[in-house]
Coordinates of C-alpha atoms in Angstrom, one line a residue:
M160 CA -16.0 6.2 -26.1
P161 CA -13.8 8.5 -23.9
K162 CA -12.5 11.7 -25.4
K163 CA -9.1 11.2 -27.0
A164 CA -6.2 12.7 -25.1
K165 CA -3.4 14.6 -26.8
P166 CA -0.5 12.3 -27.9
A167 CA 2.2 12.1 -25.4
G168 CA 5.7 13.4 -26.1
T169 CA 7.1 16.5 -27.8
G170 CA 4.9 16.2 -31.0
K171 CA 8.0 15.7 -33.1
E172 CA 8.2 12.5 -35.1
E173 CA 10.9 10.2 -34.1
G174 CA 12.3 7.2 -35.9
P175 CA 11.7 3.7 -34.5
V176 CA 14.3 2.5 -32.0
P177 CA 16.5 -0.1 -33.7
C178 CA 16.3 -3.4 -32.0
K179 CA 20.1 -3.7 -31.6
Q180 CA 19.8 -1.0 -28.9
L181 CA 17.3 -3.2 -27.0
K182 CA 19.0 -6.5 -27.2
M183 CA 20.0 -8.0 -23.9
E184 CA 22.0 -11.2 -23.3
A185 CA 20.4 -13.4 -20.6
A186 CA 22.2 -13.4 -17.3
G187 CA 23.7 -16.6 -15.9
G188 CA 21.7 -19.1 -13.8
P189 CA 18.7 -21.3 -14.7
S190 CA 17.2 -20.8 -18.1
T191 CA 13.6 -21.7 -17.2
L192 CA 11.2 -19.9 -14.9
N193 CA 11.6 -20.0 -11.1
F194 CA 8.4 -21.2 -9.4
N195 CA 9.6 -20.9 -5.8
G196 CA 7.1 -18.1 -5.2
P197 CA 5.2 -15.3 -7.0
S198 CA 8.1 -12.9 -6.7
S199 CA 10.7 -15.4 -7.9
L200 CA 8.5 -16.3 -10.9
F201 CA 8.1 -12.7 -12.0
E202 CA 11.7 -11.9 -11.5
S203 CA 12.7 -14.9 -13.7
L204 CA 10.1 -13.9 -16.3
I205 CA 11.6 -10.5 -16.9
S206 CA 15.2 -11.6 -16.4
P207 CA 17.8 -10.0 -16.8
I208 CA 15.9 -6.9 -15.8
K209 CA 15.6 -6.5 -12.1
T210 CA 12.1 -6.1 -10.6
E211 CA 12.9 -2.8 -9.0
T212 CA 14.1 -1.4 -12.3
F213 CA 11.1 -2.7 -14.1
F214 CA 8.6 -1.0 -11.8
K215 CA 10.6 2.2 -11.5
E216 CA 11.3 2.7 -15.2
F217 CA 8.8 0.7 -17.3
W218 CA 5.6 -0.3 -15.6
E219 CA 2.7 1.9 -16.8
Q220 CA 5.3 4.1 -18.5
K221 CA 7.0 2.6 -21.6
P222 CA 7.6 -0.6 -23.4
L223 CA 10.3 -3.1 -22.5
I224 CA 11.8 -5.4 -25.1
I225 CA 14.0 -8.3 -23.9
Q226 CA 15.7 -10.2 -26.8
R227 CA 17.5 -13.2 -25.4
D228 CA 20.0 -15.5 -26.9
D229 CA 19.1 -18.5 -24.7
P230 CA 18.3 -21.8 -26.5
A231 CA 17.1 -23.5 -23.3
L232 CA 14.6 -20.8 -22.6
A233 CA 13.5 -20.8 -26.2
T234 CA 12.8 -24.5 -25.9
Y235 CA 10.8 -24.0 -22.7
Y236 CA 8.8 -21.2 -24.3
Q237 CA 8.0 -23.4 -27.3
S238 CA 6.7 -26.1 -24.9
L239 CA 4.0 -23.7 -23.5
F240 CA 1.9 -23.8 -26.7
K241 CA 2.5 -25.0 -30.2
L242 CA 0.5 -24.8 -33.4
S243 CA 0.5 -28.6 -33.4
D244 CA -1.4 -28.6 -30.1
L245 CA -4.6 -27.4 -31.9
K246 CA -5.4 -30.9 -33.2
S247 CA -5.7 -32.5 -29.8
L248 CA -7.4 -29.4 -28.3
C249 CA -10.1 -29.4 -31.1
S250 CA -10.8 -33.0 -30.3
R251 CA -11.9 -31.9 -26.8
G252 CA -14.7 -29.7 -28.2
M253 CA -13.7 -26.2 -29.0
Y254 CA -16.2 -23.6 -30.3
Y255 CA -15.8 -20.5 -32.5
G256 CA -16.1 -17.3 -30.5
R257 CA -15.9 -18.9 -27.1
D258 CA -12.5 -20.7 -27.5
I259 CA -11.2 -19.7 -30.9
N260 CA -11.3 -16.7 -33.2
V261 CA -10.1 -16.8 -36.8
C262 CA -9.3 -13.4 -38.3
R263 CA -7.1 -11.4 -40.7
C264 CA -6.1 -7.8 -41.0
V265 CA -7.4 -6.5 -44.4
N266 CA -6.8 -2.9 -45.5
G267 CA -6.4 -1.8 -41.9
K268 CA -9.5 -3.6 -40.6
K269 CA -10.1 -6.8 -38.8
K270 CA -11.9 -9.4 -40.8
V271 CA -13.4 -12.2 -38.8
L272 CA -13.5 -15.6 -40.5
N273 CA -15.2 -17.6 -37.8
K274 CA -17.6 -20.4 -38.8
D275 CA -20.6 -21.4 -36.7
G276 CA -20.5 -23.8 -33.8
K277 CA -17.8 -26.4 -33.1
V278 CA -14.3 -26.0 -34.5
H279 CA -13.0 -28.7 -36.7
F280 CA -9.2 -28.9 -37.0
L281 CA -9.0 -29.6 -40.7
Q282 CA -11.1 -26.5 -41.5
L283 CA -9.1 -24.4 -39.0
R284 CA -5.8 -25.6 -40.7
K285 CA -7.3 -24.8 -44.1
D286 CA -8.1 -21.2 -43.1
F287 CA -4.6 -20.9 -41.7
D288 CA -2.8 -22.3 -44.7
H289 CA -4.9 -21.0 -47.6
K290 CA -6.5 -17.8 -46.2
R291 CA -3.4 -16.8 -44.3
A292 CA -5.7 -16.3 -41.2
T293 CA -4.5 -15.8 -37.7
I294 CA -5.8 -18.2 -35.1
Q295 CA -6.5 -16.7 -31.7
F296 CA -7.0 -19.3 -28.8
H297 CA -8.7 -17.9 -25.8
Q298 CA -7.4 -18.6 -22.3
P299 CA -5.2 -21.6 -22.9
Q300 CA -4.4 -21.9 -19.2
R301 CA -7.7 -23.8 -19.0
F302 CA -5.9 -26.7 -20.8
K303 CA -2.2 -26.1 -20.6
D304 CA -0.8 -26.9 -17.1
E305 CA 2.4 -24.8 -17.4
L306 CA 0.4 -21.7 -18.3
W307 CA -1.9 -22.4 -15.4
K308 CA 1.2 -22.6 -13.2
I309 CA 2.6 -19.3 -14.5
Q310 CA -0.7 -17.4 -14.4
E311 CA -1.7 -18.6 -11.0
K312 CA 1.6 -17.3 -9.6
L313 CA 1.2 -14.0 -11.5
E314 CA -2.3 -13.5 -10.0
C315 CA -0.7 -13.9 -6.6
Y316 CA 2.0 -11.5 -7.5
F317 CA -0.1 -8.7 -8.9
G318 CA -3.3 -9.3 -6.8
S319 CA -5.2 -9.0 -10.1
L320 CA -6.7 -11.3 -12.6
V321 CA -4.3 -12.6 -15.2
G322 CA -5.6 -13.8 -18.6
S323 CA -3.9 -15.0 -21.8
N324 CA -4.5 -15.5 -25.5
V325 CA -2.3 -17.4 -28.0
Y326 CA -1.9 -16.0 -31.5
M327 CA -0.8 -18.1 -34.4
T328 CA -0.1 -16.3 -37.6
P329 CA 1.2 -17.7 -40.9
A330 CA 4.2 -16.2 -42.8
G331 CA 3.6 -12.9 -44.6
S332 CA 0.3 -12.2 -42.7
Q333 CA -1.1 -10.0 -40.0
G334 CA -4.1 -10.8 -37.8
L335 CA -5.1 -7.5 -36.2
P336 CA -5.0 -3.8 -37.2
P337 CA -3.3 -1.2 -35.1
H338 CA -5.0 -1.0 -31.8
Y339 CA -4.5 -0.5 -28.0
D340 CA -5.7 -2.5 -25.1
D341 CA -7.0 -1.8 -21.6
V342 CA -4.6 -4.2 -19.9
E343 CA -0.9 -4.4 -19.1
V344 CA 0.6 -6.8 -21.7
F345 CA 3.4 -9.3 -21.5
I346 CA 4.2 -11.2 -24.7
L347 CA 6.2 -14.4 -24.9
Q348 CA 7.4 -15.4 -28.3
L349 CA 6.9 -19.2 -28.6
E350 CA 7.5 -20.2 -32.2
G351 CA 8.9 -18.5 -35.3
E352 CA 9.4 -14.7 -35.5
K353 CA 7.0 -11.8 -35.1
H354 CA 7.7 -8.2 -36.4
W355 CA 6.3 -5.6 -34.1
R356 CA 5.7 -1.8 -34.3
L357 CA 4.7 0.2 -31.3
Y358 CA 3.4 3.8 -31.3
H359 CA 2.9 6.6 -28.8
P360 CA -0.5 6.2 -27.0
T361 CA -3.3 8.5 -27.9
V362 CA -5.0 7.5 -24.6
P363 CA -2.3 6.7 -22.0
L364 CA -3.3 3.9 -19.5
A365 CA -6.5 3.4 -21.5
R366 CA -9.6 2.0 -19.9
Q367 CA -11.0 0.3 -23.0
Y368 CA -9.9 -1.4 -26.2
S369 CA -9.8 0.6 -29.4
V370 CA -8.7 0.3 -33.0
E371 CA -6.6 3.2 -34.4
A372 CA -6.4 4.2 -38.1
E373 CA -2.9 4.0 -39.5
D374 CA -3.0 7.6 -40.7
R375 CA -3.5 8.8 -37.1
I376 CA -0.7 7.0 -35.3
G377 CA 2.4 8.5 -36.9
R378 CA 5.7 6.7 -37.1
P379 CA 6.5 3.8 -34.7
T380 CA 8.5 4.6 -31.6
H381 CA 9.8 1.0 -31.5
E382 CA 10.2 -1.5 -34.3
F383 CA 11.8 -4.9 -33.8
T384 CA 11.4 -8.7 -34.3
L385 CA 10.8 -11.2 -31.5
K386 CA 12.2 -14.7 -31.6
P387 CA 11.5 -17.7 -29.4
G388 CA 12.5 -16.9 -25.8
D389 CA 12.1 -13.2 -26.2
L390 CA 9.7 -11.1 -24.1
L391 CA 7.9 -7.8 -24.7
Y392 CA 6.0 -5.7 -22.2
F393 CA 4.0 -2.6 -22.9
P394 CA 1.5 -0.6 -20.8
R395 CA -2.3 -0.4 -21.5
G396 CA -3.0 2.3 -24.2
T397 CA 0.2 1.5 -26.2
I398 CA -0.8 1.3 -29.9
H399 CA 0.7 -1.7 -31.5
Q400 CA 0.5 -4.0 -34.6
A401 CA 2.4 -7.1 -35.5
D402 CA 2.9 -9.3 -38.5
T403 CA 4.8 -12.5 -39.3
P404 CA 7.7 -11.8 -41.8
P405 CA 7.2 -13.4 -45.2
G406 CA 9.2 -16.4 -46.3
L407 CA 9.6 -17.7 -42.8
A408 CA 7.7 -20.2 -40.6
H409 CA 4.5 -19.3 -38.8
S410 CA 4.6 -17.3 -35.6
T411 CA 3.1 -18.3 -32.2
H412 CA 3.1 -16.0 -29.2
V413 CA 1.1 -15.9 -26.0
T414 CA -0.2 -12.6 -24.6
I415 CA -0.4 -12.6 -20.8
S416 CA -2.4 -9.6 -19.6
T417 CA -3.4 -8.1 -16.2
Y418 CA -4.7 -5.0 -14.5
Q419 CA -8.0 -4.6 -16.3
N420 CA -10.2 -2.2 -14.3
H421 CA -7.6 -2.2 -11.6
S422 CA -6.8 1.5 -11.2
W423 CA -7.0 4.0 -8.3
G424 CA -10.3 5.2 -9.9
D425 CA -11.8 1.7 -9.8
F426 CA -10.6 1.3 -6.2
L427 CA -12.1 4.6 -5.2
L428 CA -15.5 3.7 -6.8
D429 CA -15.4 0.4 -4.8
T430 CA -14.4 2.0 -1.6
I431 CA -16.5 5.2 -1.4
S432 CA -19.9 3.6 -1.4
G433 CA -19.3 1.6 1.7
L434 CA -17.5 4.5 3.3
M435 CA -20.4 6.8 2.6
L436 CA -23.0 4.4 4.0
D437 CA -21.0 4.0 7.2
T438 CA -20.7 7.8 7.5
A439 CA -24.4 8.3 6.9
E440 CA -25.2 6.1 9.8
E441 CA -23.3 8.5 12.1
D442 CA -23.8 11.9 10.5
M443 CA -27.4 13.2 10.0
A444 CA -26.2 15.7 7.3
F445 CA -25.6 12.8 4.9
R446 CA -29.2 11.6 5.6
A447 CA -30.9 14.9 4.9
G448 CA -32.9 15.1 1.7
I449 CA -31.6 17.0 -1.4
P450 CA -33.4 20.2 -2.5
R451 CA -36.8 19.8 -4.3
Q452 CA -36.6 19.4 -8.0
L453 CA -32.7 19.1 -8.0
L454 CA -32.9 16.1 -10.3
L455 CA -35.0 18.2 -12.8
Q456 CA -32.2 20.9 -13.2
V457 CA -30.3 21.1 -16.5
E458 CA -27.1 21.9 -14.5
T459 CA -26.1 21.2 -11.0
T460 CA -26.6 24.3 -8.9
A461 CA -23.7 26.1 -7.2
V462 CA -25.3 25.4 -3.8
A463 CA -25.5 21.6 -4.6
T464 CA -21.9 21.6 -5.8
R465 CA -20.7 23.2 -2.6
R466 CA -22.6 20.7 -0.5
L467 CA -21.2 17.8 -2.4
S468 CA -17.7 19.2 -2.1
G469 CA -18.2 19.4 1.7
F470 CA -19.4 15.9 1.9
L471 CA -16.4 14.6 -0.1
R472 CA -14.1 16.5 2.3
K473 CA -15.8 14.8 5.2
L474 CA -15.4 11.4 3.6
A475 CA -11.7 12.1 2.9
D476 CA -11.2 13.1 6.6
R477 CA -12.9 9.9 7.7
L478 CA -10.9 7.8 5.4
E479 CA -7.6 9.1 6.6
G480 CA -8.5 8.2 10.2
T481 CA -9.8 4.6 9.6
D482 CA -8.2 1.2 9.4
V483 CA -11.4 -0.6 8.5
L484 CA -11.2 -3.2 5.7
L485 CA -12.2 -1.6 2.4
S486 CA -12.9 -2.5 -1.2
S487 CA -15.2 -5.5 -0.7
D488 CA -16.5 -5.8 -4.2
M489 CA -13.1 -5.7 -6.0
K490 CA -11.7 -8.2 -3.5
K491 CA -14.7 -10.5 -3.9
D492 CA -14.7 -10.3 -7.7
F493 CA -10.9 -11.1 -7.8
V494 CA -11.2 -14.1 -5.6
L495 CA -14.4 -15.3 -7.3
N496 CA -12.9 -15.3 -10.8
R497 CA -9.2 -16.2 -10.3
L498 CA -7.4 -19.5 -10.9
P499 CA -7.3 -22.0 -8.1
P500 CA -3.9 -22.9 -6.7
Y501 CA -1.8 -25.0 -9.0
Y502 CA -1.6 -28.6 -8.0
E503 CA -0.5 -32.0 -9.4
G504 CA -2.6 -35.1 -8.8
D505 CA -6.1 -34.9 -7.5
G506 CA -5.8 -31.7 -5.5
A507 CA -7.1 -33.3 -2.3
E508 CA -5.2 -30.7 -0.2
L509 CA -7.6 -28.0 -1.5
S510 CA -10.8 -29.8 -0.5
T511 CA -10.0 -32.1 2.4
P512 CA -8.6 -30.8 5.7
G513 CA -5.2 -32.3 6.5
G514 CA -3.1 -32.8 9.6
Q515 CA -4.2 -32.5 13.2
M516 CA -7.5 -30.9 14.1
P517 CA -6.9 -27.6 15.9
R518 CA -7.8 -27.2 19.6
L519 CA -7.5 -24.5 22.2
D520 CA -3.8 -25.5 23.0
S521 CA -2.8 -25.6 19.3
V522 CA -0.6 -23.2 17.4
V523 CA -2.0 -22.5 13.9
R524 CA -1.0 -20.7 10.7
L525 CA -2.8 -19.6 7.6
Q526 CA -2.1 -21.6 4.4
F527 CA -2.8 -20.6 0.8
K528 CA -2.5 -17.0 2.0
D529 CA -2.3 -15.6 -1.5
H530 CA -5.6 -17.2 -2.3
V531 CA -7.6 -15.9 0.6
I532 CA -9.1 -12.4 1.3
L533 CA -10.7 -10.9 4.3
T534 CA -13.4 -8.2 4.0
V535 CA -16.4 -6.7 5.9
G536 CA -19.9 -6.4 4.6
L537 CA -23.6 -6.5 5.5
D538 CA -25.1 -9.9 6.4
Q539 CA -26.1 -11.2 3.1
S540 CA -28.3 -14.0 4.6
R541 CA -30.8 -11.5 6.0
S542 CA -33.2 -9.4 3.9
D543 CA -34.8 -7.3 6.6
E544 CA -33.9 -3.8 7.6
T545 CA -31.6 -4.8 10.5
Q546 CA -28.7 -6.2 8.6
D547 CA -25.6 -6.4 10.7
K548 CA -22.1 -6.2 9.5
M549 CA -20.2 -9.5 9.1
V550 CA -16.6 -10.5 8.4
Y551 CA -16.3 -12.5 5.2
V552 CA -13.4 -14.9 4.4
Y553 CA -13.4 -15.7 0.7
H554 CA -11.0 -18.1 -1.1
S555 CA -10.3 -19.5 -4.5
L556 CA -9.3 -23.1 -3.5
K557 CA -12.4 -24.6 -5.1
N558 CA -12.6 -22.3 -8.2
R559 CA -12.9 -24.1 -11.5
R560 CA -9.9 -23.7 -13.8
A561 CA -12.1 -24.4 -16.8
L562 CA -14.1 -21.2 -16.3
H563 CA -11.1 -18.9 -15.8
M564 CA -11.5 -15.5 -17.6
M565 CA -14.4 -16.9 -19.7
G566 CA -17.0 -14.4 -18.6
K567 CA -18.9 -16.9 -16.6
E568 CA -18.8 -16.3 -12.9
E569 CA -18.6 -19.2 -10.4
T570 CA -22.0 -20.3 -9.2
E571 CA -21.0 -19.6 -5.6
C572 CA -18.3 -17.7 -3.7
H573 CA -16.4 -20.1 -1.5
G574 CA -15.7 -19.1 2.0
L575 CA -17.0 -18.3 5.5
R576 CA -18.7 -15.5 7.5
F577 CA -18.2 -14.5 11.1
P578 CA -19.6 -11.9 13.4
L579 CA -17.8 -8.5 13.3
S580 CA -16.5 -9.3 16.8
H581 CA -14.2 -11.9 15.2
V582 CA -12.3 -9.4 12.9
D583 CA -9.4 -8.8 15.3
A584 CA -8.8 -12.5 15.8
L585 CA -8.9 -13.1 12.1
K586 CA -6.4 -10.3 11.6
Q587 CA -4.1 -12.0 14.1
I588 CA -4.2 -15.2 12.0
W589 CA -3.6 -13.2 8.8
T590 CA -0.7 -11.2 10.0
S591 CA 1.2 -13.8 12.1
A592 CA 3.6 -16.4 11.0
A593 CA 1.9 -18.6 13.6
V594 CA -0.5 -17.9 16.5
S595 CA -1.6 -19.7 19.6
V596 CA -5.4 -20.4 19.5
K597 CA -5.7 -19.4 23.2
D598 CA -4.2 -16.0 22.4
L599 CA -6.8 -15.1 19.8
K600 CA -8.7 -11.9 20.6
L601 CA -12.0 -13.4 21.4
T602 CA -14.1 -13.4 24.5
T603 CA -14.6 -17.1 25.2
D604 CA -12.5 -20.3 24.6
E605 CA -15.5 -21.7 22.7
E606 CA -15.4 -18.9 20.2
K607 CA -11.7 -19.4 19.7
E608 CA -12.0 -23.1 19.1
S609 CA -15.0 -22.6 16.8
L610 CA -13.2 -20.1 14.7
V611 CA -10.1 -22.2 14.0
L612 CA -12.1 -25.3 13.5
S613 CA -14.2 -23.5 10.8
L614 CA -11.0 -22.3 9.1
W615 CA -9.4 -25.7 9.3
T616 CA -12.5 -27.4 7.8
E617 CA -12.2 -25.0 4.9
C618 CA -8.5 -26.0 4.4
L619 CA -7.4 -22.5 5.3
I620 CA -5.2 -23.2 8.3
Q621 CA -3.0 -25.9 9.6
V622 CA -1.7 -26.9 13.0
V623 CA 2.1 -26.4 13.4

């Protein structure tokens, strides 16, 4: 566990913000979400707040509560997932732990009420009705098309994995104790009402989940009730707890989360190893051995610290002067585990090349750009000591929706690899609205035709 940081703020206790100060009437225009593109989707999700305002004032900084008075949007939210959906989902073979958790908050602690093996709807409903237990459904986008559609667009928008969980809680009950998460959280209230309390973070922008004792968290900074069509956002590290008010119907909300292990620190860890290896090839000082018995020392010596500091400065200087593709592992992990593009029907356009086959006199453009990444790495097909660098093109067109965010990596990473000499031509295709094949930065016409044919066969480009 990381050392706890001091609570943010002045240290003075402040009363919760009354929800009437947070209420916003929905602006005019369409009530449901706009799927014209990733930016349009996110803008409609947080409407009436403008995207610029959101990232300037709220993102990674403070909670945002949008309480809307919009019956059409409330109806749309209710269609995303309902308690009544559980019966048909259970008939498809759901399992405790993997797909569903049953729990309740008792005396400030989470009590798990899972059974073993397969989930039976009648038992699930009995725990819900009689034990007042919360039902947590993991990653419903695997089964609910509209959530797949939303989260696929959000993964394109953020460039980060986007997961979700649905929480169904009976009246007068609470599922989880006060805690904070390691993800940015967007909560959509789908059915009924949920009473929320938010608190100052003890670990701002936390890197891991943690339960907090109620006597440590002080008074809530925000206290409010969400109704269908309302949205709540809060940054990772925000301490929170929620309960369904007594005497009312059950509550259902979906938590959409992103930016897990997606910080500058993570990016630096991913970048610096490749940068260091490249530098060591050119600078003998990086290849020189460390002093004898350095690893046996209780503390790092001053001499070693100065040497390490000097090496880091050299790496920083090299980094500032490079335009080489970086962060191969984070890119690969993202594309390997994300959702495939949303489609209706059989999705043939993701697996079968369409349109005219590209030739030397063709003009081509990249398609599914938000689902394709370009990176440089060592030739993974060779195990000898003379591994050359290759350009890798990875994509998520063939990813399996059923495995999304389930902790099971795809059996293979889909894509292509090319010699490093192809990197400039690939960048041309990536950065141009359309490019002539004969103008690609490759030595021979055969290389140009071979490159575009490979990309076309993988359904990554089309002739225009």
